[in-house]
Amino acid sequence: MNLNYDNVIKVVKLGRFQFLLGSFLYFCTGAFLAVLLNAEFSLSKFLLGYAILFTAQLSMHYSNDYFDLETDKYGKPSQFAGGSGILVKNPELKKFSKWFSVVLLSLSLIIAVVFVLLFSYPLWFFLFMVFANLLGWFYAAPPIRLSYNKLGELATISAGFVMPAIGYLTLMGTIDMPFIIFSIPLLLYQMLFICAVQIPDMEGDKLGGKITWIVSKGRKFGFKIIVVSGILATLSFFSISITSLYPPILNFKVIALISIIPLSLAILSYLRRTENRKSAIHLINKNLISLTIFLTLTNFYFLYLIK
């Protein structure tokens, strides 16, 4: 591959860097929660911990486009779904995409080893990072190909635990019950997320052999899952607010009120649910943006409490 300006731009687009914002917000949510639960903030731990997640997710972006190439030929990329479309138009970048993904995955694990050695963390910290990387790799990669074997949703929903857990782990050094309880609504938001990004891809995924909820049940079913996820996430935050697991300063009713933003968009999408792809894309884009707003405001709330 010639490293000219045009190819560099294509390689960057292939990485779908816009999706890194969501993982960063999830990471920060876990890290800031750890600080609120009396973990000491360490900038070096924070940056190295995020570097593990950053390289792991970026590796997944490049590997998914590589292994989904044949399926992507049947679809059309939208703002938040359908892959980057770069390899479909530029198959000469296919080999680069695969090996760059391998390099990034390896780099993620190397950073994890450095983290363990530098901060004397237990071996299971490294093993957790191995699991996170393999989850992303085998989402589309053979022989497991989770998204082609009815397990794609499970893998993506699991990321609602994994991404904030990496942030929490880097500062707290362990996974405890307060984090596990806190992750429940985040898992629900990842269920909302996976349905939203699958909705535009229904026709292409079906032709490409993916077995997803949307392929099996249709777009309107996806909107039902979105609204149920939104409702349960908000109820979860209100339920957490009555537990005694968290310090009084951390008011989960505030987070529950913030969660009304994605809940409102989920309800609106359900009321306007449609099988038409173009109309559905407008609805799911609003859902994904509202989820980003929720995570951003939640992190600002945590930072306000930390100060």
PDB file of C-alpha atoms in Angstrom:
ATOM      1  CA  MET A   1       0.000   0.000   0.000  1.00  0.00           C
ATOM      2  CA  ASN A   2       1.347   3.423  -0.963  1.00  0.00           C
ATOM      3  CA  LEU A   3       1.273   5.796   1.997  1.00  0.00           C
ATOM      4  CA  ASN A   4       0.045   8.785   0.012  1.00  0.00           C
ATOM      5  CA  TYR A   5      -2.348  11.371   1.376  1.00  0.00           C
ATOM      6  CA  ASP A   6      -5.475   9.739  -0.097  1.00  0.00           C
ATOM      7  CA  ASN A   7      -4.659   6.348   1.414  1.00  0.00           C
ATOM      8  CA  VAL A   8      -3.929   7.862   4.813  1.00  0.00           C
ATOM      9  CA  ILE A   9      -7.360   9.527   4.780  1.00  0.00           C
ATOM     10  CA  LYS A  10      -8.970   6.212   3.798  1.00  0.00           C
ATOM     11  CA  VAL A  11      -7.148   4.364   6.580  1.00  0.00           C
ATOM     12  CA  VAL A  12      -8.356   6.926   9.121  1.00  0.00           C
ATOM     13  CA  LYS A  13     -11.957   6.608   7.868  1.00  0.00           C
ATOM     14  CA  LEU A  14     -11.571   2.829   8.038  1.00  0.00           C
ATOM     15  CA  GLY A  15     -10.913   3.171  11.766  1.00  0.00           C
ATOM     16  CA  ARG A  16     -14.307   4.865  12.404  1.00  0.00           C
ATOM     17  CA  PHE A  17     -12.814   7.086  15.077  1.00  0.00           C
ATOM     18  CA  GLN A  18     -16.209   8.638  15.843  1.00  0.00           C
ATOM     19  CA  PHE A  19     -17.120   5.499  17.801  1.00  0.00           C
ATOM     20  CA  LEU A  20     -14.154   5.970  20.137  1.00  0.00           C
ATOM     21  CA  LEU A  21     -16.009   8.761  21.929  1.00  0.00           C
ATOM     22  CA  GLY A  22     -18.568   6.345  23.346  1.00  0.00           C
ATOM     23  CA  SER A  23     -15.958   3.938  24.698  1.00  0.00           C
ATOM     24  CA  PHE A  24     -14.004   6.833  26.223  1.00  0.00           C
ATOM     25  CA  LEU A  25     -17.142   8.045  28.006  1.00  0.00           C
ATOM     26  CA  TYR A  26     -17.848   4.540  29.307  1.00  0.00           C
ATOM     27  CA  PHE A  27     -14.243   4.261  30.498  1.00  0.00           C
ATOM     28  CA  CYS A  28     -14.454   7.623  32.282  1.00  0.00           C
ATOM     29  CA  THR A  29     -17.738   6.643  33.916  1.00  0.00           C
ATOM     30  CA  GLY A  30     -16.082   3.591  35.459  1.00  0.00           C
ATOM     31  CA  ALA A  31     -12.937   5.483  36.438  1.00  0.00           C
ATOM     32  CA  PHE A  32     -14.784   8.413  38.020  1.00  0.00           C
ATOM     33  CA  LEU A  33     -17.092   6.041  39.903  1.00  0.00           C
ATOM     34  CA  ALA A  34     -13.992   4.386  41.367  1.00  0.00           C
ATOM     35  CA  VAL A  35     -12.738   7.758  42.606  1.00  0.00           C
ATOM     36  CA  LEU A  36     -16.121   8.523  44.167  1.00  0.00           C
ATOM     37  CA  LEU A  37     -15.845   5.184  45.966  1.00  0.00           C
ATOM     38  CA  ASN A  38     -12.505   6.247  47.493  1.00  0.00           C
ATOM     39  CA  ALA A  39     -10.029   5.028  44.873  1.00  0.00           C
ATOM     40  CA  GLU A  40      -7.045   7.334  44.469  1.00  0.00           C
ATOM     41  CA  PHE A  41      -6.923   9.091  41.123  1.00  0.00           C
ATOM     42  CA  SER A  42      -3.703   8.423  39.216  1.00  0.00           C
ATOM     43  CA  LEU A  43      -3.200  10.138  35.875  1.00  0.00           C
ATOM     44  CA  SER A  44      -0.647   7.534  34.760  1.00  0.00           C
ATOM     45  CA  LYS A  45      -3.050   4.677  35.543  1.00  0.00           C
ATOM     46  CA  PHE A  46      -5.902   6.540  33.844  1.00  0.00           C
ATOM     47  CA  LEU A  47      -3.942   7.179  30.636  1.00  0.00           C
ATOM     48  CA  LEU A  48      -2.402   3.704  30.407  1.00  0.00           C
ATOM     49  CA  GLY A  49      -5.742   2.080  31.200  1.00  0.00           C
ATOM     50  CA  TYR A  50      -7.475   4.014  28.464  1.00  0.00           C
ATOM     51  CA  ALA A  51      -4.632   3.219  26.056  1.00  0.00           C
ATOM     52  CA  ILE A  52      -5.491  -0.476  26.544  1.00  0.00           C
ATOM     53  CA  LEU A  53      -9.137   0.167  25.651  1.00  0.00           C
ATOM     54  CA  PHE A  54      -8.319   2.627  22.845  1.00  0.00           C
ATOM     55  CA  THR A  55      -6.055   0.205  20.962  1.00  0.00           C
ATOM     56  CA  ALA A  56      -8.409  -2.728  21.615  1.00  0.00           C
ATOM     57  CA  GLN A  57     -11.438  -0.935  20.196  1.00  0.00           C
ATOM     58  CA  LEU A  58      -9.533   0.464  17.249  1.00  0.00           C
ATOM     59  CA  SER A  59      -8.283  -3.055  16.509  1.00  0.00           C
ATOM     60  CA  MET A  60     -11.902  -4.247  16.488  1.00  0.00           C
ATOM     61  CA  HIS A  61     -12.879  -1.540  13.997  1.00  0.00           C
ATOM     62  CA  TYR A  62     -10.229  -2.608  11.492  1.00  0.00           C
ATOM     63  CA  SER A  63     -10.800  -6.344  11.978  1.00  0.00           C
ATOM     64  CA  ASN A  64     -14.586  -6.054  11.707  1.00  0.00           C
ATOM     65  CA  ASP A  65     -14.358  -4.197   8.408  1.00  0.00           C
ATOM     66  CA  TYR A  66     -11.960  -6.864   7.154  1.00  0.00           C
ATOM     67  CA  PHE A  67     -14.072  -9.866   8.180  1.00  0.00           C
ATOM     68  CA  ASP A  68     -17.381  -8.186   7.280  1.00  0.00           C
ATOM     69  CA  LEU A  69     -16.252  -7.185   3.793  1.00  0.00           C
ATOM     70  CA  GLU A  70     -18.499  -9.597   1.909  1.00  0.00           C
ATOM     71  CA  THR A  71     -21.513  -8.639   4.029  1.00  0.00           C
ATOM     72  CA  ASP A  72     -20.780  -4.917   3.681  1.00  0.00           C
ATOM     73  CA  LYS A  73     -21.006  -5.285  -0.101  1.00  0.00           C
ATOM     74  CA  TYR A  74     -24.752  -5.816   0.306  1.00  0.00           C
ATOM     75  CA  GLY A  75     -25.317  -2.804   2.531  1.00  0.00           C
ATOM     76  CA  LYS A  76     -24.878   0.932   2.531  1.00  0.00           C
ATOM     77  CA  PRO A  77     -23.050   2.687   5.378  1.00  0.00           C
ATOM     78  CA  SER A  78     -24.955   5.238   7.411  1.00  0.00           C
ATOM     79  CA  GLN A  79     -23.582   7.734   9.910  1.00  0.00           C
ATOM     80  CA  PHE A  80     -23.430   5.209  12.753  1.00  0.00           C
ATOM     81  CA  ALA A  81     -23.856   1.819  11.096  1.00  0.00           C
ATOM     82  CA  GLY A  82     -22.871  -0.399   8.191  1.00  0.00           C
ATOM     83  CA  GLY A  83     -19.100  -0.342   8.611  1.00  0.00           C
ATOM     84  CA  SER A  84     -16.901   2.298   7.030  1.00  0.00           C
ATOM     85  CA  GLY A  85     -17.455   1.152   3.424  1.00  0.00           C
ATOM     86  CA  ILE A  86     -13.792   1.845   2.692  1.00  0.00           C
ATOM     87  CA  LEU A  87     -12.774  -1.739   1.908  1.00  0.00           C
ATOM     88  CA  VAL A  88     -15.758  -2.235  -0.406  1.00  0.00           C
ATOM     89  CA  LYS A  89     -14.512   0.639  -2.572  1.00  0.00           C
ATOM     90  CA  ASN A  90     -10.803   0.048  -1.913  1.00  0.00           C
ATOM     91  CA  PRO A  91     -10.135  -3.716  -1.667  1.00  0.00           C
ATOM     92  CA  GLU A  92      -6.400  -3.057  -1.968  1.00  0.00           C
ATOM     93  CA  LEU A  93      -6.528  -1.919   1.682  1.00  0.00           C
ATOM     94  CA  LYS A  94      -7.939  -5.249   2.844  1.00  0.00           C
ATOM     95  CA  LYS A  95      -4.604  -6.826   3.789  1.00  0.00           C
ATOM     96  CA  PHE A  96      -3.505  -3.673   5.590  1.00  0.00           C
ATOM     97  CA  SER A  97      -6.736  -3.577   7.588  1.00  0.00           C
ATOM     98  CA  LYS A  98      -6.235  -7.109   8.855  1.00  0.00           C
ATOM     99  CA  TRP A  99      -2.611  -6.751   9.891  1.00  0.00           C
ATOM    100  CA  PHE A 100      -3.038  -3.282  11.345  1.00  0.00           C
ATOM    101  CA  SER A 101      -5.786  -4.762  13.514  1.00  0.00           C
ATOM    102  CA  VAL A 102      -3.393  -7.484  14.689  1.00  0.00           C
ATOM    103  CA  VAL A 103      -0.752  -4.866  15.518  1.00  0.00           C
ATOM    104  CA  LEU A 104      -3.257  -2.822  17.529  1.00  0.00           C
ATOM    105  CA  LEU A 105      -4.498  -5.879  19.412  1.00  0.00           C
ATOM    106  CA  SER A 106      -0.924  -6.853  20.233  1.00  0.00           C
ATOM    107  CA  LEU A 107      -0.177  -3.312  21.360  1.00  0.00           C
ATOM    108  CA  SER A 108      -3.218  -3.362  23.649  1.00  0.00           C
ATOM    109  CA  LEU A 109      -1.947  -6.521  25.351  1.00  0.00           C
ATOM    110  CA  ILE A 110       1.600  -5.184  25.603  1.00  0.00           C
ATOM    111  CA  ILE A 111       0.294  -2.063  27.351  1.00  0.00           C
ATOM    112  CA  ALA A 112      -1.713  -4.320  29.688  1.00  0.00           C
ATOM    113  CA  VAL A 113       1.468  -6.226  30.593  1.00  0.00           C
ATOM    114  CA  VAL A 114       3.295  -2.951  31.229  1.00  0.00           C
ATOM    115  CA  PHE A 115       0.396  -1.798  33.411  1.00  0.00           C
ATOM    116  CA  VAL A 116       0.483  -4.981  35.512  1.00  0.00           C
ATOM    117  CA  LEU A 117       4.249  -4.789  35.992  1.00  0.00           C
ATOM    118  CA  LEU A 118       4.356  -1.055  36.624  1.00  0.00           C
ATOM    119  CA  PHE A 119       1.582  -0.972  39.208  1.00  0.00           C
ATOM    120  CA  SER A 120       1.892  -4.533  40.597  1.00  0.00           C
ATOM    121  CA  TYR A 121      -1.662  -5.471  39.593  1.00  0.00           C
ATOM    122  CA  PRO A 122      -2.810  -9.125  39.687  1.00  0.00           C
ATOM    123  CA  LEU A 123      -2.559 -11.456  36.701  1.00  0.00           C
ATOM    124  CA  TRP A 124      -6.323 -11.529  36.292  1.00  0.00           C
ATOM    125  CA  PHE A 125      -6.191  -7.834  35.299  1.00  0.00           C
ATOM    126  CA  PHE A 126      -4.196  -8.891  32.220  1.00  0.00           C
ATOM    127  CA  LEU A 127      -6.508 -11.844  31.569  1.00  0.00           C
ATOM    128  CA  PHE A 128      -9.494  -9.506  31.649  1.00  0.00           C
ATOM    129  CA  MET A 129      -7.830  -7.372  28.967  1.00  0.00           C
ATOM    130  CA  VAL A 130      -7.191 -10.511  26.900  1.00  0.00           C
ATOM    131  CA  PHE A 131     -10.896 -11.317  27.150  1.00  0.00           C
ATOM    132  CA  ALA A 132     -11.842  -7.771  26.104  1.00  0.00           C
ATOM    133  CA  ASN A 133      -9.624  -7.970  23.026  1.00  0.00           C
ATOM    134  CA  LEU A 134     -10.809 -11.429  22.013  1.00  0.00           C
ATOM    135  CA  LEU A 135     -14.435 -10.355  22.413  1.00  0.00           C
ATOM    136  CA  GLY A 136     -13.847  -7.602  19.858  1.00  0.00           C
ATOM    137  CA  TRP A 137     -11.813  -9.794  17.506  1.00  0.00           C
ATOM    138  CA  PHE A 138     -14.218 -12.723  17.383  1.00  0.00           C
ATOM    139  CA  TYR A 139     -17.258 -10.491  16.948  1.00  0.00           C
ATOM    140  CA  ALA A 140     -16.727 -10.998  13.208  1.00  0.00           C
ATOM    141  CA  ALA A 141     -13.593 -13.156  12.922  1.00  0.00           C
ATOM    142  CA  PRO A 142     -13.716 -16.915  12.270  1.00  0.00           C
ATOM    143  CA  PRO A 143     -14.070 -19.509  13.582  1.00  0.00           C
ATOM    144  CA  ILE A 144     -16.413 -18.093  16.241  1.00  0.00           C
ATOM    145  CA  ARG A 145     -17.930 -15.144  14.300  1.00  0.00           C
ATOM    146  CA  LEU A 146     -20.295 -14.118  17.090  1.00  0.00           C
ATOM    147  CA  SER A 147     -22.345 -11.767  14.912  1.00  0.00           C
ATOM    148  CA  TYR A 148     -22.997 -14.576  12.406  1.00  0.00           C
ATOM    149  CA  ASN A 149     -23.981 -17.127  15.043  1.00  0.00           C
ATOM    150  CA  LYS A 150     -26.750 -15.425  17.049  1.00  0.00           C
ATOM    151  CA  LEU A 151     -24.280 -14.113  19.638  1.00  0.00           C
ATOM    152  CA  GLY A 152     -23.492 -10.660  18.253  1.00  0.00           C
ATOM    153  CA  GLU A 153     -25.965  -8.944  20.555  1.00  0.00           C
ATOM    154  CA  LEU A 154     -24.591 -10.754  23.601  1.00  0.00           C
ATOM    155  CA  ALA A 155     -21.057  -9.636  22.752  1.00  0.00           C
ATOM    156  CA  THR A 156     -22.070  -6.002  22.265  1.00  0.00           C
ATOM    157  CA  ILE A 157     -24.211  -5.921  25.413  1.00  0.00           C
ATOM    158  CA  SER A 158     -21.258  -7.360  27.346  1.00  0.00           C
ATOM    159  CA  ALA A 159     -19.260  -4.315  26.278  1.00  0.00           C
ATOM    160  CA  GLY A 160     -21.555  -2.276  28.545  1.00  0.00           C
ATOM    161  CA  PHE A 161     -19.794  -4.041  31.398  1.00  0.00           C
ATOM    162  CA  VAL A 162     -16.323  -4.404  29.901  1.00  0.00           C
ATOM    163  CA  MET A 163     -15.662  -0.773  28.869  1.00  0.00           C
ATOM    164  CA  PRO A 164     -16.538   0.917  32.178  1.00  0.00           C
ATOM    165  CA  ALA A 165     -14.990  -2.042  34.034  1.00  0.00           C
ATOM    166  CA  ILE A 166     -11.619  -1.260  32.451  1.00  0.00           C
ATOM    167  CA  GLY A 167     -11.894   2.299  33.754  1.00  0.00           C
ATOM    168  CA  TYR A 168     -12.964   1.093  37.192  1.00  0.00           C
ATOM    169  CA  LEU A 169     -10.263  -1.585  37.333  1.00  0.00           C
ATOM    170  CA  THR A 170      -7.427   0.753  36.424  1.00  0.00           C
ATOM    171  CA  LEU A 171      -8.074   2.918  39.489  1.00  0.00           C
ATOM    172  CA  MET A 172      -9.827   0.610  41.965  1.00  0.00           C
ATOM    173  CA  GLY A 173      -7.786  -2.498  41.184  1.00  0.00           C
ATOM    174  CA  THR A 174     -10.759  -4.828  41.505  1.00  0.00           C
ATOM    175  CA  ILE A 175     -14.378  -5.390  40.472  1.00  0.00           C
ATOM    176  CA  ASP A 176     -16.779  -5.221  43.402  1.00  0.00           C
ATOM    177  CA  MET A 177     -20.524  -5.292  44.024  1.00  0.00           C
ATOM    178  CA  PRO A 178     -21.074  -1.501  43.743  1.00  0.00           C
ATOM    179  CA  PHE A 179     -19.636  -1.574  40.225  1.00  0.00           C
ATOM    180  CA  ILE A 180     -21.572  -4.697  39.217  1.00  0.00           C
ATOM    181  CA  ILE A 181     -24.859  -3.096  40.323  1.00  0.00           C
ATOM    182  CA  PHE A 182     -23.940   0.147  38.565  1.00  0.00           C
ATOM    183  CA  SER A 183     -23.211  -1.718  35.320  1.00  0.00           C
ATOM    184  CA  ILE A 184     -26.771  -3.089  35.010  1.00  0.00           C
ATOM    185  CA  PRO A 185     -28.274   0.039  33.362  1.00  0.00           C
ATOM    186  CA  LEU A 186     -25.130   0.359  31.229  1.00  0.00           C
ATOM    187  CA  LEU A 187     -25.732  -3.142  29.911  1.00  0.00           C
ATOM    188  CA  LEU A 188     -29.278  -2.085  29.064  1.00  0.00           C
ATOM    189  CA  TYR A 189     -27.944   0.931  27.175  1.00  0.00           C
ATOM    190  CA  GLN A 190     -25.694  -1.356  25.159  1.00  0.00           C
ATOM    191  CA  MET A 191     -28.767  -3.405  24.276  1.00  0.00           C
ATOM    192  CA  LEU A 192     -30.325  -0.173  23.049  1.00  0.00           C
ATOM    193  CA  PHE A 193     -27.118   0.582  21.134  1.00  0.00           C
ATOM    194  CA  ILE A 194     -26.821  -2.748  19.328  1.00  0.00           C
ATOM    195  CA  CYS A 195     -30.437  -2.658  18.164  1.00  0.00           C
ATOM    196  CA  ALA A 196     -29.983   0.908  16.963  1.00  0.00           C
ATOM    197  CA  VAL A 197     -26.899   0.138  14.848  1.00  0.00           C
ATOM    198  CA  GLN A 198     -28.441  -3.066  13.454  1.00  0.00           C
ATOM    199  CA  ILE A 199     -31.635  -1.387  12.278  1.00  0.00           C
ATOM    200  CA  PRO A 200     -30.120   0.332   9.185  1.00  0.00           C
ATOM    201  CA  ASP A 201     -28.197  -2.843   8.253  1.00  0.00           C
ATOM    202  CA  MET A 202     -31.133  -5.266   8.195  1.00  0.00           C
ATOM    203  CA  GLU A 203     -31.179  -6.011   4.461  1.00  0.00           C
ATOM    204  CA  GLY A 204     -27.396  -6.179   4.068  1.00  0.00           C
ATOM    205  CA  ASP A 205     -26.930  -8.329   7.180  1.00  0.00           C
ATOM    206  CA  LYS A 206     -29.563 -10.765   5.946  1.00  0.00           C
ATOM    207  CA  LEU A 207     -27.938 -11.132   2.537  1.00  0.00           C
ATOM    208  CA  GLY A 208     -24.497 -11.430   4.169  1.00  0.00           C
ATOM    209  CA  GLY A 209     -25.553 -14.259   6.474  1.00  0.00           C
ATOM    210  CA  LYS A 210     -25.629 -12.448   9.800  1.00  0.00           C
ATOM    211  CA  ILE A 211     -28.188 -13.711  12.280  1.00  0.00           C
ATOM    212  CA  THR A 212     -29.280 -10.684  14.295  1.00  0.00           C
ATOM    213  CA  TRP A 213     -32.406  -9.777  16.220  1.00  0.00           C
ATOM    214  CA  ILE A 214     -33.321  -7.257  13.534  1.00  0.00           C
ATOM    215  CA  VAL A 215     -32.785  -9.724  10.689  1.00  0.00           C
ATOM    216  CA  SER A 216     -34.954 -12.268  12.508  1.00  0.00           C
ATOM    217  CA  LYS A 217     -37.682  -9.979  13.839  1.00  0.00           C
ATOM    218  CA  GLY A 218     -37.625  -6.791  11.756  1.00  0.00           C
ATOM    219  CA  ARG A 219     -36.990  -3.116  12.457  1.00  0.00           C
ATOM    220  CA  LYS A 220     -40.155  -2.544  14.476  1.00  0.00           C
ATOM    221  CA  PHE A 221     -39.021  -5.240  16.903  1.00  0.00           C
ATOM    222  CA  GLY A 222     -35.749  -3.342  17.278  1.00  0.00           C
ATOM    223  CA  PHE A 223     -37.613  -0.203  18.296  1.00  0.00           C
ATOM    224  CA  LYS A 224     -39.484  -2.241  20.921  1.00  0.00           C
ATOM    225  CA  ILE A 225     -36.181  -3.405  22.404  1.00  0.00           C
ATOM    226  CA  ILE A 226     -34.891   0.173  22.356  1.00  0.00           C
ATOM    227  CA  VAL A 227     -37.831   1.523  24.372  1.00  0.00           C
ATOM    228  CA  VAL A 228     -37.798  -1.403  26.823  1.00  0.00           C
ATOM    229  CA  SER A 229     -34.065  -0.906  27.361  1.00  0.00           C
ATOM    230  CA  GLY A 230     -34.549   2.797  27.979  1.00  0.00           C
ATOM    231  CA  ILE A 231     -37.361   2.229  30.478  1.00  0.00           C
ATOM    232  CA  LEU A 232     -35.468  -0.464  32.395  1.00  0.00           C
ATOM    233  CA  ALA A 233     -32.272   1.615  32.497  1.00  0.00           C
ATOM    234  CA  THR A 234     -34.089   4.584  34.059  1.00  0.00           C
ATOM    235  CA  LEU A 235     -35.877   2.316  36.539  1.00  0.00           C
ATOM    236  CA  SER A 236     -32.523   0.727  37.397  1.00  0.00           C
ATOM    237  CA  PHE A 237     -31.008   4.089  38.310  1.00  0.00           C
ATOM    238  CA  PHE A 238     -34.000   4.931  40.505  1.00  0.00           C
ATOM    239  CA  SER A 239     -33.679   1.496  42.157  1.00  0.00           C
ATOM    240  CA  ILE A 240     -29.956   2.001  42.788  1.00  0.00           C
ATOM    241  CA  SER A 241     -30.771   5.286  44.525  1.00  0.00           C
ATOM    242  CA  ILE A 242     -32.469   3.412  47.378  1.00  0.00           C
ATOM    243  CA  THR A 243     -29.539   1.080  48.085  1.00  0.00           C
ATOM    244  CA  SER A 244     -26.900   1.738  50.737  1.00  0.00           C
ATOM    245  CA  LEU A 245     -23.954   0.626  48.626  1.00  0.00           C
ATOM    246  CA  TYR A 246     -22.888   4.121  47.649  1.00  0.00           C
ATOM    247  CA  PRO A 247     -21.799   7.214  49.590  1.00  0.00           C
ATOM    248  CA  PRO A 248     -24.548   9.794  50.270  1.00  0.00           C
ATOM    249  CA  ILE A 249     -22.825  12.335  48.030  1.00  0.00           C
ATOM    250  CA  LEU A 250     -23.584  10.147  45.010  1.00  0.00           C
ATOM    251  CA  ASN A 251     -27.261  10.755  44.263  1.00  0.00           C
ATOM    252  CA  PHE A 252     -28.458   8.271  41.666  1.00  0.00           C
ATOM    253  CA  LYS A 253     -31.751  10.138  41.356  1.00  0.00           C
ATOM    254  CA  VAL A 254     -29.776  12.804  39.507  1.00  0.00           C
ATOM    255  CA  ILE A 255     -28.469  10.182  37.071  1.00  0.00           C
ATOM    256  CA  ALA A 256     -31.985   8.795  36.728  1.00  0.00           C
ATOM    257  CA  LEU A 257     -33.203  12.256  35.756  1.00  0.00           C
ATOM    258  CA  ILE A 258     -30.393  12.550  33.184  1.00  0.00           C
ATOM    259  CA  SER A 259     -31.440   9.150  31.816  1.00  0.00           C
ATOM    260  CA  ILE A 260     -34.793  10.648  30.851  1.00  0.00           C
ATOM    261  CA  ILE A 261     -32.990  12.099  27.805  1.00  0.00           C
ATOM    262  CA  PRO A 262     -32.341   8.729  26.093  1.00  0.00           C
ATOM    263  CA  LEU A 263     -35.621   7.407  27.488  1.00  0.00           C
ATOM    264  CA  SER A 264     -37.568  10.223  25.800  1.00  0.00           C
ATOM    265  CA  LEU A 265     -35.916   9.546  22.445  1.00  0.00           C
ATOM    266  CA  ALA A 266     -36.522   5.820  22.853  1.00  0.00           C
ATOM    267  CA  ILE A 267     -40.232   6.421  23.468  1.00  0.00           C
ATOM    268  CA  LEU A 268     -40.433   8.815  20.517  1.00  0.00           C
ATOM    269  CA  SER A 269     -38.733   6.260  18.259  1.00  0.00           C
ATOM    270  CA  TYR A 270     -41.120   3.549  19.382  1.00  0.00           C
ATOM    271  CA  LEU A 271     -44.132   5.730  18.662  1.00  0.00           C
ATOM    272  CA  ARG A 272     -42.766   6.483  15.188  1.00  0.00           C
ATOM    273  CA  ARG A 273     -41.385   2.992  14.571  1.00  0.00           C
ATOM    274  CA  THR A 274     -41.160   2.016  10.948  1.00  0.00           C
ATOM    275  CA  GLU A 275     -39.774  -0.645   8.631  1.00  0.00           C
ATOM    276  CA  ASN A 276     -38.647   2.034   6.162  1.00  0.00           C
ATOM    277  CA  ARG A 277     -34.845   2.225   6.267  1.00  0.00           C
ATOM    278  CA  LYS A 278     -34.459   5.938   5.588  1.00  0.00           C
ATOM    279  CA  SER A 279     -36.994   6.964   8.223  1.00  0.00           C
ATOM    280  CA  ALA A 280     -35.591   4.442  10.695  1.00  0.00           C
ATOM    281  CA  ILE A 281     -32.064   5.853  10.323  1.00  0.00           C
ATOM    282  CA  HIS A 282     -33.236   9.318  11.365  1.00  0.00           C
ATOM    283  CA  LEU A 283     -34.808   7.824  14.483  1.00  0.00           C
ATOM    284  CA  ILE A 284     -31.868   5.665  15.550  1.00  0.00           C
ATOM    285  CA  ASN A 285     -29.364   8.492  14.990  1.00  0.00           C
ATOM    286  CA  LYS A 286     -31.278  10.541  17.556  1.00  0.00           C
ATOM    287  CA  ASN A 287     -31.180   7.603  19.970  1.00  0.00           C
ATOM    288  CA  LEU A 288     -27.426   7.213  19.636  1.00  0.00           C
ATOM    289  CA  ILE A 289     -26.815  10.939  20.068  1.00  0.00           C
ATOM    290  CA  SER A 290     -29.055  10.991  23.177  1.00  0.00           C
ATOM    291  CA  LEU A 291     -27.062   8.105  24.647  1.00  0.00           C
ATOM    292  CA  THR A 292     -23.837  10.062  24.104  1.00  0.00           C
ATOM    293  CA  ILE A 293     -25.388  13.090  25.784  1.00  0.00           C
ATOM    294  CA  PHE A 294     -26.417  10.934  28.761  1.00  0.00           C
ATOM    295  CA  LEU A 295     -22.899   9.546  29.227  1.00  0.00           C
ATOM    296  CA  THR A 296     -21.367  13.010  28.863  1.00  0.00           C
ATOM    297  CA  LEU A 297     -23.672  14.593  31.449  1.00  0.00           C
ATOM    298  CA  THR A 298     -23.175  11.673  33.842  1.00  0.00           C
ATOM    299  CA  ASN A 299     -19.417  12.122  33.648  1.00  0.00           C
ATOM    300  CA  PHE A 300     -19.775  15.857  34.271  1.00  0.00           C
ATOM    301  CA  TYR A 301     -21.899  15.057  37.314  1.00  0.00           C
ATOM    302  CA  PHE A 302     -19.244  12.661  38.624  1.00  0.00           C
ATOM    303  CA  LEU A 303     -16.516  15.252  38.057  1.00  0.00           C
ATOM    304  CA  TYR A 304     -18.571  17.861  39.885  1.00  0.00           C
ATOM    305  CA  LEU A 305     -18.828  15.522  42.880  1.00  0.00           C
ATOM    306  CA  ILE A 306     -15.111  14.705  42.776  1.00  0.00           C
ATOM    307  CA  LYS A 307     -14.220  18.398  42.955  1.00  0.00           C
TER     308      LYS A 307
END
